[in-house]
Coordinates of C-alpha atoms in Angstrom, one line a residue:
Chain A
X1489 CA 26.3 -31.9 -2.8
X1490 CA 23.9 -33.2 -5.6
X1491 CA 21.4 -31.2 -7.3
X1492 CA 18.2 -29.7 -6.2
X1493 CA 15.5 -28.9 -8.3
X1494 CA 14.1 -26.1 -5.1
X1495 CA 10.4 -24.2 -6.1
X1496 CA 10.6 -20.5 -4.4
X1497 CA 7.1 -18.5 -4.0
X1498 CA 7.7 -14.7 -4.3
X1499 CA 6.1 -11.2 -4.2
X1500 CA 7.2 -8.5 -5.6
X1501 CA 6.1 -4.3 -5.6
X1502 CA 6.2 -4.1 -9.6
X1503 CA 6.4 -0.5 -10.5
X1504 CA 10.3 0.0 -11.4
X1505 CA 10.6 -3.5 -13.1
X1506 CA 10.2 -3.7 -16.9
X1507 CA 8.4 -6.7 -15.9
X1508 CA 9.7 -10.1 -15.1
X1509 CA 11.9 -10.8 -17.7
X1510 CA 15.4 -10.2 -18.4
X1511 CA 15.4 -7.3 -21.3
X1512 CA 18.8 -6.3 -23.2
X1513 CA 18.2 -2.4 -21.0
X1514 CA 16.6 -2.3 -18.2
X1515 CA 16.2 -4.2 -15.2
X1516 CA 13.7 -7.1 -14.9
X1517 CA 12.4 -9.0 -11.5
X1518 CA 14.4 -12.1 -12.8
X1519 CA 17.8 -10.8 -13.2
X1520 CA 17.6 -9.1 -9.6
X1521 CA 16.6 -12.4 -8.8
X1522 CA 18.8 -14.4 -10.3
X1523 CA 21.9 -11.9 -9.4
X1524 CA 20.7 -12.7 -5.4
X1525 CA 20.9 -16.3 -6.4
X1526 CA 23.6 -15.8 -7.7
X1527 CA 25.6 -14.5 -4.3
X1528 CA 24.0 -17.3 -2.1
X1529 CA 24.9 -20.0 -4.5
X1530 CA 28.2 -19.8 -5.0
X1531 CA 27.3 -20.1 -9.5
X1532 CA 25.6 -19.1 -11.7
X1533 CA 21.1 -19.8 -11.4
X1534 CA 18.8 -19.5 -14.2
X1535 CA 15.4 -18.7 -12.5
X1536 CA 12.2 -20.0 -14.8
X1537 CA 9.1 -17.9 -13.4
X1538 CA 4.8 -18.8 -14.0
X1539 CA 5.0 -16.0 -16.3
X1540 CA 5.7 -13.1 -18.1
X1541 CA 4.5 -9.5 -16.2
X1542 CA 4.9 -6.5 -17.8
X1543 CA 6.6 -3.6 -16.6
X1544 CA 4.2 -2.1 -13.4
X1545 CA 2.7 -4.8 -12.6
X1546 CA 3.2 -6.7 -9.4
X1547 CA 2.7 -10.1 -7.9
X1548 CA 1.2 -11.5 -4.3
X1549 CA 2.2 -14.7 -5.0
X1550 CA 4.8 -15.0 -8.1
X1551 CA 6.8 -19.0 -8.2
X1552 CA 10.3 -19.4 -9.9
X1553 CA 12.7 -22.0 -9.8
X1554 CA 15.4 -23.4 -10.1
X1555 CA 19.0 -25.7 -9.8
X1556 CA 21.9 -25.7 -7.5
X1557 CA 24.0 -27.9 -6.2
X1558 CA 24.8 -26.1 -3.2
X1559 CA 24.2 -26.4 0.2
X1560 CA 21.8 -24.2 2.1
X1561 CA 18.5 -25.9 4.1
X1562 CA 15.5 -25.1 2.0
X1563 CA 14.3 -23.8 4.6
X1564 CA 17.0 -20.5 5.1
X1565 CA 16.8 -19.8 1.2
X1566 CA 14.4 -16.9 1.7
X1567 CA 16.5 -15.1 4.3
X1568 CA 19.7 -15.9 3.0
X1569 CA 17.4 -14.4 -0.5
X1570 CA 16.1 -11.7 1.1
X1571 CA 19.1 -9.6 2.8
X1572 CA 20.6 -9.2 -0.8
X1573 CA 17.4 -8.6 -2.5
X1574 CA 15.6 -5.3 -2.5
X1575 CA 12.9 -3.8 -0.8
X1576 CA 10.2 -4.8 -3.5
X1577 CA 11.0 -7.9 -3.9
X1578 CA 10.7 -11.3 -1.0
X1579 CA 11.8 -14.4 -0.7
X1580 CA 8.5 -16.2 0.3
X1581 CA 9.0 -19.4 0.9
X1582 CA 10.7 -22.1 -0.4
X1583 CA 10.2 -25.9 -1.7
X1584 CA 12.3 -28.9 -3.1
X1585 CA 10.7 -30.4 -6.1
X1586 CA 11.0 -32.5 -8.6
X1587 CA 14.2 -32.9 -10.5
X1588 CA 11.1 -32.8 -14.1
X1589 CA 8.6 -29.4 -12.3
X1590 CA 8.9 -26.6 -14.2
X1591 CA 7.2 -22.7 -12.9
X1592 CA 5.5 -22.0 -16.6
X1593 CA 5.7 -25.7 -17.7
X1594 CA 3.7 -27.0 -13.9
X1595 CA 1.7 -24.6 -13.5
X1596 CA -2.3 -25.4 -13.7
X1597 CA -4.1 -22.4 -13.5
X1598 CA -3.2 -18.4 -12.6
X1599 CA -5.3 -15.9 -10.9
X1600 CA -4.8 -12.7 -11.9
X1601 CA -6.5 -10.0 -10.0
X1602 CA -7.4 -5.9 -11.5
X1603 CA -8.0 -2.8 -8.8
X1604 CA -9.8 0.2 -9.8
X1605 CA -10.2 2.9 -7.8
X1606 CA -13.4 4.2 -8.6
X1607 CA -13.8 7.7 -6.8
X1608 CA -13.6 11.7 -8.4
X1609 CA -10.0 12.2 -5.9
X1610 CA -6.9 9.8 -5.8
X1611 CA -5.5 7.9 -2.8
X1612 CA -2.2 8.6 -2.5
X1613 CA -1.7 4.5 -1.1
X1614 CA -3.0 3.6 -3.9
X1615 CA -0.4 5.7 -6.2
X1616 CA 1.1 2.6 -8.9
X1617 CA -0.8 -0.2 -6.8
X1618 CA -4.7 0.1 -8.4
X1619 CA -5.6 2.3 -12.1
X1620 CA -7.4 5.0 -10.5
X1621 CA -10.4 6.0 -12.6
X1622 CA -12.7 8.5 -11.9
X1623 CA -15.8 8.3 -13.4
X1624 CA -18.0 6.5 -11.9
X1625 CA -19.0 2.2 -13.4
X1626 CA -21.1 0.1 -12.4
X1627 CA -20.9 -2.7 -11.0
X1628 CA -23.8 -4.8 -12.1
X1629 CA -23.1 -4.2 -15.5
X1630 CA -19.5 -5.4 -14.4
X1631 CA -20.5 -8.3 -13.5
X1632 CA -23.5 -9.4 -16.1
X1633 CA -19.6 -8.5 -19.1
X1634 CA -17.9 -11.3 -16.0
X1635 CA -19.9 -13.9 -17.1
X1636 CA -19.6 -13.6 -20.2
X1637 CA -15.8 -14.4 -20.1
X1638 CA -16.3 -17.7 -18.3
X1639 CA -15.4 -20.7 -19.9
X1640 CA -13.2 -22.4 -22.8
X1641 CA -13.7 -19.5 -26.1
X1642 CA -10.4 -18.8 -29.0
X1643 CA -9.1 -15.3 -27.0
X1644 CA -8.2 -13.6 -30.1
X1645 CA -10.0 -9.9 -29.5
X1646 CA -9.1 -10.0 -26.2
X1647 CA -5.0 -10.3 -26.2
X1648 CA -2.3 -7.7 -27.9
X1649 CA -0.5 -9.2 -31.1
X1650 CA 3.3 -9.8 -30.2
X1651 CA 3.9 -13.3 -29.0
X1652 CA 3.8 -15.9 -30.5
X1653 CA 1.5 -19.1 -29.2
X1654 CA 0.7 -21.8 -30.9
X1655 CA -3.4 -21.2 -29.8
X1656 CA -5.6 -18.4 -28.6
X1657 CA -7.5 -20.6 -27.1
X1658 CA -8.0 -20.4 -23.3
X1659 CA -10.1 -21.9 -20.8
X1660 CA -11.1 -18.9 -18.0
X1661 CA -12.3 -20.8 -14.5
X1662 CA -14.4 -17.7 -13.6
X1663 CA -14.1 -13.7 -14.1
X1664 CA -15.9 -12.3 -11.5
X1665 CA -16.1 -8.6 -10.2
X1666 CA -16.2 -7.2 -6.2
X1667 CA -16.6 -4.4 -5.0
X1668 CA -15.4 -2.8 -1.0
X1669 CA -15.9 1.2 -0.8
X1670 CA -14.5 2.7 -3.7
X1671 CA -12.0 -0.3 -4.6
X1672 CA -13.4 -2.7 -6.8
X1673 CA -11.6 -5.9 -8.2
X1674 CA -12.0 -8.1 -11.3
X1675 CA -10.4 -11.7 -10.4
X1676 CA -9.9 -14.0 -13.2
X1677 CA -8.8 -17.3 -12.6
X1678 CA -7.7 -19.4 -16.5
X1679 CA -5.9 -22.4 -17.4
X1680 CA -3.1 -19.8 -19.1
X1681 CA -3.8 -15.9 -20.1
X1682 CA -2.0 -14.2 -23.4
X1683 CA -0.3 -10.8 -23.7
X1684 CA -2.6 -8.2 -22.3
X1685 CA -5.4 -10.9 -21.8
X1686 CA -6.8 -9.5 -18.1
X1687 CA -5.7 -6.5 -18.8
X1688 CA -8.0 -6.0 -22.1
X1689 CA -11.0 -8.2 -20.3
X1690 CA -10.6 -5.4 -18.0
X1691 CA -10.8 -3.2 -20.2
X1692 CA -13.8 -4.3 -21.6
X1693 CA -16.0 -4.9 -18.4
X1694 CA -15.3 -0.4 -18.2
X1695 CA -16.8 -0.3 -22.0
X1696 CA -20.0 -2.7 -21.1
X1697 CA -19.9 -0.6 -17.7
X1698 CA -20.7 3.0 -19.7
X1699 CA -22.8 1.3 -22.4
X1700 CA -20.0 1.9 -25.2
X1701 CA -21.0 -2.4 -25.5
X1702 CA -23.3 -4.8 -24.3
X1703 CA -22.2 -6.7 -21.9
X1704 CA -25.3 -9.4 -24.0
X1705 CA -22.4 -8.5 -27.3
X1706 CA -19.3 -9.9 -25.8
X1707 CA -20.2 -13.5 -27.0
X1708 CA -20.1 -12.4 -30.6
X1709 CA -17.2 -9.7 -30.6
X1710 CA -15.6 -13.0 -29.4
X1711 CA -16.5 -14.9 -32.1
X1712 CA -15.1 -12.5 -34.2
X1713 CA -11.8 -12.4 -33.1
X1714 CA -11.0 -8.7 -34.1
X1715 CA -9.1 -6.3 -30.7
X1716 CA -10.3 -3.0 -32.1
X1717 CA -14.1 -3.9 -31.1
X1718 CA -12.9 -5.2 -27.2
X1719 CA -11.9 -2.3 -25.0
X1720 CA -8.9 -0.7 -23.9
X1721 CA -5.6 -2.1 -22.8
X1722 CA -5.9 -0.8 -19.3
X1723 CA -2.6 0.3 -17.1
X1724 CA -0.3 -1.8 -15.4
X1725 CA -0.4 -0.5 -12.1
X1726 CA -3.5 -2.6 -11.4
X1727 CA -2.9 -6.5 -12.2
X1728 CA -1.3 -8.4 -10.1
X1729 CA -0.6 -12.6 -10.5
X1730 CA -2.7 -12.9 -7.3
X1731 CA -2.5 -16.8 -7.2
X1732 CA -0.6 -20.3 -9.4
X1733 CA -1.9 -24.0 -8.7
X1734 CA 0.5 -27.2 -8.8
X1735 CA 0.4 -30.4 -8.2
X1736 CA 2.6 -32.1 -5.1
X1737 CA 5.0 -29.5 -3.0
X1738 CA 4.8 -26.6 -5.3
X1739 CA 1.4 -25.9 -4.8
X1740 CA 1.5 -26.7 -0.6
X1741 CA 3.6 -23.6 -1.1
X1742 CA 0.4 -21.6 -2.3
X1743 CA -1.9 -22.8 -0.2
X1744 CA -1.3 -22.3 4.0
Chain B
X504 CA -14.6 39.5 -2.7
X505 CA -14.5 38.7 0.8
X506 CA -11.6 36.7 1.9
X507 CA -12.4 32.5 3.5
X508 CA -10.7 30.9 5.8
X509 CA -10.8 27.2 3.5
X510 CA -10.2 23.9 5.5
X511 CA -8.6 21.4 4.7
X512 CA -8.3 17.6 4.9
X513 CA -5.5 15.9 3.6
X514 CA -3.9 12.5 3.0
X515 CA -0.5 12.0 2.0
X516 CA 2.0 8.8 1.0
X517 CA 4.8 10.1 3.6
X518 CA 7.8 8.9 2.1
X519 CA 9.6 11.3 0.0
X520 CA 9.2 14.3 2.6
X521 CA 10.6 16.0 5.2
X522 CA 7.4 15.7 7.6
X523 CA 4.6 18.5 7.8
X524 CA 7.0 21.5 8.3
X525 CA 8.8 23.5 5.5
X526 CA 12.5 22.8 6.0
X527 CA 15.6 24.7 5.0
X528 CA 17.1 23.1 2.7
X529 CA 14.4 19.4 2.4
X530 CA 11.4 20.0 0.8
X531 CA 8.1 18.8 2.9
X532 CA 4.5 18.9 2.5
X533 CA 3.2 21.9 3.8
X534 CA 6.2 23.8 1.4
X535 CA 4.4 21.8 -1.6
X536 CA 0.8 21.7 -0.7
X537 CA 1.3 26.0 -0.3
X538 CA 3.0 26.2 -3.9
X539 CA -0.3 24.4 -4.8
X540 CA -2.9 26.0 -3.4
X541 CA -0.4 29.4 -4.9
X542 CA -1.7 28.7 -8.2
X543 CA -5.2 28.3 -7.8
X544 CA -6.2 30.5 -5.5
X545 CA -2.9 33.4 -7.6
X546 CA -1.2 34.8 -4.4
X547 CA 1.0 33.7 -1.5
X548 CA -0.7 31.3 0.4
X549 CA 0.0 29.9 4.2
X550 CA -1.2 27.3 5.0
X551 CA -1.9 25.8 9.0
X552 CA -1.3 22.6 9.7
X553 CA -2.6 20.4 12.7
X554 CA 0.8 19.3 13.6
X555 CA 4.4 18.3 12.9
X556 CA 4.5 14.6 10.8
X557 CA 8.1 14.0 11.6
X558 CA 9.6 13.2 8.1
X559 CA 9.0 9.2 6.4
X560 CA 5.9 10.1 8.6
X561 CA 2.0 9.2 7.1
X562 CA -1.3 11.3 7.2
X563 CA -4.7 9.8 6.3
X564 CA -6.6 12.5 7.6
X565 CA -5.4 15.5 7.9
X566 CA -6.7 19.5 8.8
X567 CA -5.3 22.4 7.2
X568 CA -6.1 25.6 6.7
X569 CA -5.1 29.2 4.8
X570 CA -7.4 32.6 4.3
X571 CA -8.0 33.3 0.6
X572 CA -10.1 35.8 -1.3
X573 CA -10.0 33.5 -5.0
X574 CA -13.3 33.6 -6.0
X575 CA -13.3 29.0 -6.5
X576 CA -16.0 27.5 -5.4
X577 CA -15.4 25.4 -2.2
X578 CA -16.1 22.5 -3.8
X579 CA -14.5 22.6 -6.7
X580 CA -11.2 24.0 -5.1
X581 CA -9.9 20.4 -3.6
X582 CA -9.6 18.8 -8.2
X583 CA -8.3 22.6 -8.5
X584 CA -5.7 22.2 -6.1
X585 CA -5.6 17.8 -6.8
X586 CA -3.9 18.7 -10.1
X587 CA -1.1 20.6 -9.1
X588 CA 0.5 18.5 -6.7
X589 CA 2.6 15.6 -6.6
X590 CA 0.5 12.2 -6.7
X591 CA 1.8 11.5 -3.2
X592 CA -0.9 14.0 -1.7
X593 CA -3.9 14.2 -2.8
X594 CA -7.4 17.0 -1.0
X595 CA -9.4 15.4 -0.4
X596 CA -12.4 17.8 0.7
X597 CA -12.2 21.6 1.5
X598 CA -15.0 23.4 3.2
X599 CA -15.1 26.7 4.7
X600 CA -14.9 27.3 8.4
X601 CA -14.8 31.0 10.6
X602 CA -12.3 32.9 10.1
X603 CA -10.7 32.0 14.0
X604 CA -10.8 28.3 12.7
X605 CA -7.2 27.3 13.5
X606 CA -6.1 23.9 12.4
X607 CA -4.2 24.0 15.1
X608 CA -5.5 25.7 17.9
X609 CA -8.3 24.6 16.8
X610 CA -8.2 20.5 16.8
X611 CA -9.6 19.1 20.1
X612 CA -7.7 15.6 19.9
X613 CA -5.8 13.6 17.4
X614 CA -5.9 9.4 16.2
X615 CA -1.8 8.4 15.5
X616 CA -2.3 4.9 14.6
X617 CA 1.3 2.6 14.4
X618 CA 1.2 -0.3 12.2
X619 CA 3.7 -3.3 12.4
X620 CA 4.4 -6.0 10.2
X621 CA 5.3 -8.9 12.9
X622 CA 6.6 -11.8 10.5
X623 CA 9.3 -13.3 9.8
X624 CA 9.3 -11.7 6.5
X625 CA 9.4 -8.3 4.8
X626 CA 6.2 -7.7 2.6
X627 CA 7.2 -6.0 -0.3
X628 CA 3.8 -4.1 -0.4
X629 CA 4.7 -2.3 2.8
X630 CA 7.5 -1.2 2.5
X631 CA 7.6 2.5 3.6
X632 CA 4.3 1.9 5.1
X633 CA 4.7 0.4 8.1
X634 CA 7.2 -1.2 10.5
X635 CA 8.6 -4.5 9.9
X636 CA 9.5 -6.4 13.2
X637 CA 10.6 -10.4 12.9
X638 CA 10.4 -10.7 16.4
X639 CA 7.5 -12.6 17.8
X640 CA 5.0 -9.6 20.0
X641 CA 2.5 -11.0 22.6
X642 CA 0.0 -8.9 22.0
X643 CA -1.4 -10.0 25.3
X644 CA 1.4 -7.6 27.1
X645 CA 1.4 -5.9 24.6
X646 CA -2.3 -4.3 25.8
X647 CA -1.7 -3.9 29.0
X648 CA 1.2 -2.1 28.3
X649 CA -1.6 0.0 26.3
X650 CA -4.2 0.6 29.3
X651 CA -1.1 1.9 31.0
X652 CA -0.4 5.2 29.7
X653 CA -4.6 6.6 28.7
X654 CA -5.1 9.4 30.9
X655 CA -4.3 11.9 32.5
X656 CA -0.4 12.4 32.8
X657 CA 2.6 13.8 33.0
X658 CA 4.6 11.9 29.1
X659 CA 7.9 13.5 29.5
X660 CA 9.6 9.6 29.9
X661 CA 8.1 9.6 26.1
X662 CA 8.4 12.9 24.7
X663 CA 12.5 13.2 22.7
X664 CA 14.0 16.9 23.6
X665 CA 13.8 19.5 21.0
X666 CA 10.7 21.4 20.7
X667 CA 9.9 23.9 24.1
X668 CA 6.6 23.0 25.5
X669 CA 4.0 24.5 28.1
X670 CA 3.4 21.4 29.9
X671 CA 3.9 17.7 29.4
X672 CA 0.7 16.9 30.9
X673 CA -1.7 15.9 28.5
X674 CA -4.5 13.3 28.5
X675 CA -4.5 9.7 26.3
X676 CA -8.3 8.7 25.8
X677 CA -7.2 5.6 24.6
X678 CA -4.4 3.6 23.6
X679 CA -5.4 0.4 22.4
X680 CA -3.7 -2.5 20.2
X681 CA -5.4 -4.8 17.5
X682 CA -3.6 -7.6 15.6
X683 CA -5.0 -8.6 11.6
X684 CA -2.9 -11.5 10.1
X685 CA 1.1 -10.2 10.9
X686 CA -0.2 -6.7 11.1
X687 CA -0.2 -5.6 14.7
X688 CA -1.6 -1.7 14.6
X689 CA -1.3 0.4 17.7
X690 CA -4.3 3.5 17.4
X691 CA -3.8 6.6 19.8
X692 CA -5.9 9.1 20.4
X693 CA -4.5 12.4 23.1
X694 CA -5.8 16.4 22.6
X695 CA -1.9 16.8 22.3
X696 CA 1.2 14.9 21.5
X697 CA 5.1 15.7 23.1
X698 CA 8.0 15.3 20.6
X699 CA 7.9 11.8 19.1
X700 CA 5.8 10.2 22.2
X701 CA 3.5 8.4 20.2
X702 CA 6.6 6.5 18.6
X703 CA 8.5 6.5 22.0
X704 CA 5.1 4.3 23.3
X705 CA 4.6 2.1 20.7
X706 CA 8.8 1.7 21.7
X707 CA 7.3 0.7 25.0
X708 CA 4.9 -1.6 24.5
X709 CA 7.0 -3.2 22.0
X710 CA 9.8 -3.7 25.2
X711 CA 6.9 -5.0 27.5
X712 CA 6.2 -7.2 24.3
X713 CA 9.2 -8.8 25.9
X714 CA 9.5 -9.2 28.9
X715 CA 12.5 -5.6 28.9
X716 CA 10.2 -3.8 31.4
X717 CA 6.7 -4.8 33.3
X718 CA 2.7 -3.3 31.8
X719 CA 3.0 -2.9 35.5
X720 CA 6.1 -0.6 35.5
X721 CA 4.7 1.6 33.1
X722 CA 2.8 4.3 35.7
X723 CA 6.7 4.6 37.8
X724 CA 7.9 5.1 34.5
X725 CA 6.3 7.7 33.9
X726 CA 6.5 9.5 37.6
X727 CA 10.1 9.6 37.5
X728 CA 9.9 10.8 33.5
X729 CA 13.1 9.5 32.5
X730 CA 13.2 9.3 29.2
X731 CA 16.3 6.8 29.0
X732 CA 14.4 4.0 31.5
X733 CA 11.2 3.6 28.9
X734 CA 10.8 2.0 24.8
X735 CA 13.1 3.1 21.5
X736 CA 11.5 6.2 19.8
X737 CA 10.7 3.8 16.8
X738 CA 10.5 4.5 13.3
X739 CA 8.5 6.9 11.3
X740 CA 7.5 4.8 8.5
X741 CA 5.1 3.6 10.8
X742 CA 3.2 6.6 11.7
X743 CA 0.1 6.9 10.8
X744 CA -2.0 10.1 11.5
X745 CA -5.4 9.0 11.9
X746 CA -8.7 10.9 12.0
X747 CA -8.6 15.2 13.3
X748 CA -11.5 16.4 15.3
X749 CA -12.5 19.9 15.3
X750 CA -16.9 21.2 16.4
X751 CA -18.5 22.7 13.2
X752 CA -17.9 22.8 10.2
X753 CA -14.2 21.2 9.6
X754 CA -15.1 18.5 11.8
X755 CA -18.6 17.6 10.0
X756 CA -15.0 17.2 6.8
X757 CA -13.9 14.9 9.1
X758 CA -16.4 13.0 9.3
X759 CA -18.4 12.4 6.2

C-alpha cells in the first residue's frame, strides 16, 4: 500500500502530561499518541504536532499528522487508536492530506482560550480546568487592554526566553475577553505564538484590570520589549488550544 | 459561646471518594469534611448529610449540617474550611439554622441529574463527569418513558436491595430528558430516593430508547415491582446531586 499522510484532530486534558512534546523523563501527549499509533499501524510512527503546549495545558482541538503505509481505512483509524489511548486523550477525526502537509508548517493560524474562575470560592469541577482568581477583575479594563494586543507587533515583551525563533513579530487577529457568570474567557487568535505569549498576555490583562498598568500604556510596553514590565505568566491549567486553521482537507477537519 | 447549628452548601467531584458516608477503609466526603471542620472548630465534629451518594457520584449542591460552639463568624466559615479541604470538595456557603434542623430529616425534596455523552467518540473533558454511551439514543422515546415515572408510585422495581427503608413509595415531582449537542441530561426530582433509584430509572430510559421495553409498559413494570424487568443500573460517574430544598434559612442557601 502507498504511504499516506494522515491528519488527526485530537482533544486532550493536559493535566497529566508534560505538554505535547516528548521529554526525556516525563510523559508527553506526543509519545502517548505515537505509541497508540504504532500499535494500530504496526510500525514506528512519528507524529508532527501543530505546536508545543506546556505541561498542564489542554487542547480542545489539536492537529497532528503522521505518515503510514498500513491499510486501515482513514475513517476507522480514530476508533482503533482511541481503544489504545488513555482516556484523557481522544482522536476525534482523521483525514488523508497531501504528502507535503505538516501540522505545524501548514498551519495558517491558531486560537487559544484562557479560562479564569473569578469568584471567591473554588469550583471542584474546574480544578485543573481553569485558573482560580478570587480577586475581583474589571472586565471593561481587561477588554480595553486586550484590544491593544491586536494587530502586527513585536511581542518580545510578552514571551519567555528559552526557545529560539527567527522573529518575535506576530499578527494577533483577535484578542477578546468575555464573561459568562463567574467565568472569564480570553480568546487569542494569531498567526503564531511565542513561548508563553498567551499566558503573559493574560497576565498583562489581569494587571490592567486592577490598575497595575493602564491599557493605554500597552503599545509603549510592546515597543520597549521588556518582559519585566508586563504582567505575570498565568498558570497553565486555564489554557486551551481551541482551534487551528489549515487550507484543504485538514482545514475541513476543524470545521465540521 | 452558645452552640450553633450550621448548614453548609457544598459541591464535590466524587471521583476520588467512596461516596458521602464514612466507610471503614475508604475515604469518604463526610470524613474529609469532618476532619477539615474539626481543624477549624477545635473539636470533634459530626456532619449530617442530606443523603448518601455512592462512590464516584458528584454533587453540585449538597447540604450538610453540624453543631459547634466555636466562635468563628458563619460567613467566614467557608473560607476557613476550604483552606483545609482538598480541592475536589468546596464549601460554597454557610448559614445558621434552628437547633432542630437536620440536613436529611428536614429535606423537602431533592433533584439529581444524570449526564450521558451520546456520541461515538469519548470527550477527555467529560471522563468521570458523564456516562459515555456511543449507541445512538432516541430522545423522544426517552422523554415518553421518563414521564411514566412521574407521580406517586411504589418504586421497588427501580431500586437495588441493600438498604432498609420503611416504604418504597415515593413521589417523583419531575423526570425530564433534555439534549444539548451530544449531551443528554436526565433530571429527576423526588421527595426521596431509594438506593440506586436514579441510576435504575436512567437505565430504564436507555432500554426504552432502543426498544428493549416500551414507555407504555413502565406503569405495569412499576406495578410488578421486579427489579429484573427494568433497565440496568447506570454507572455512577454521570450522576450529580443538583439541588436540595428546605424551609427557612437553609432553603435560602440553595436559592441564591
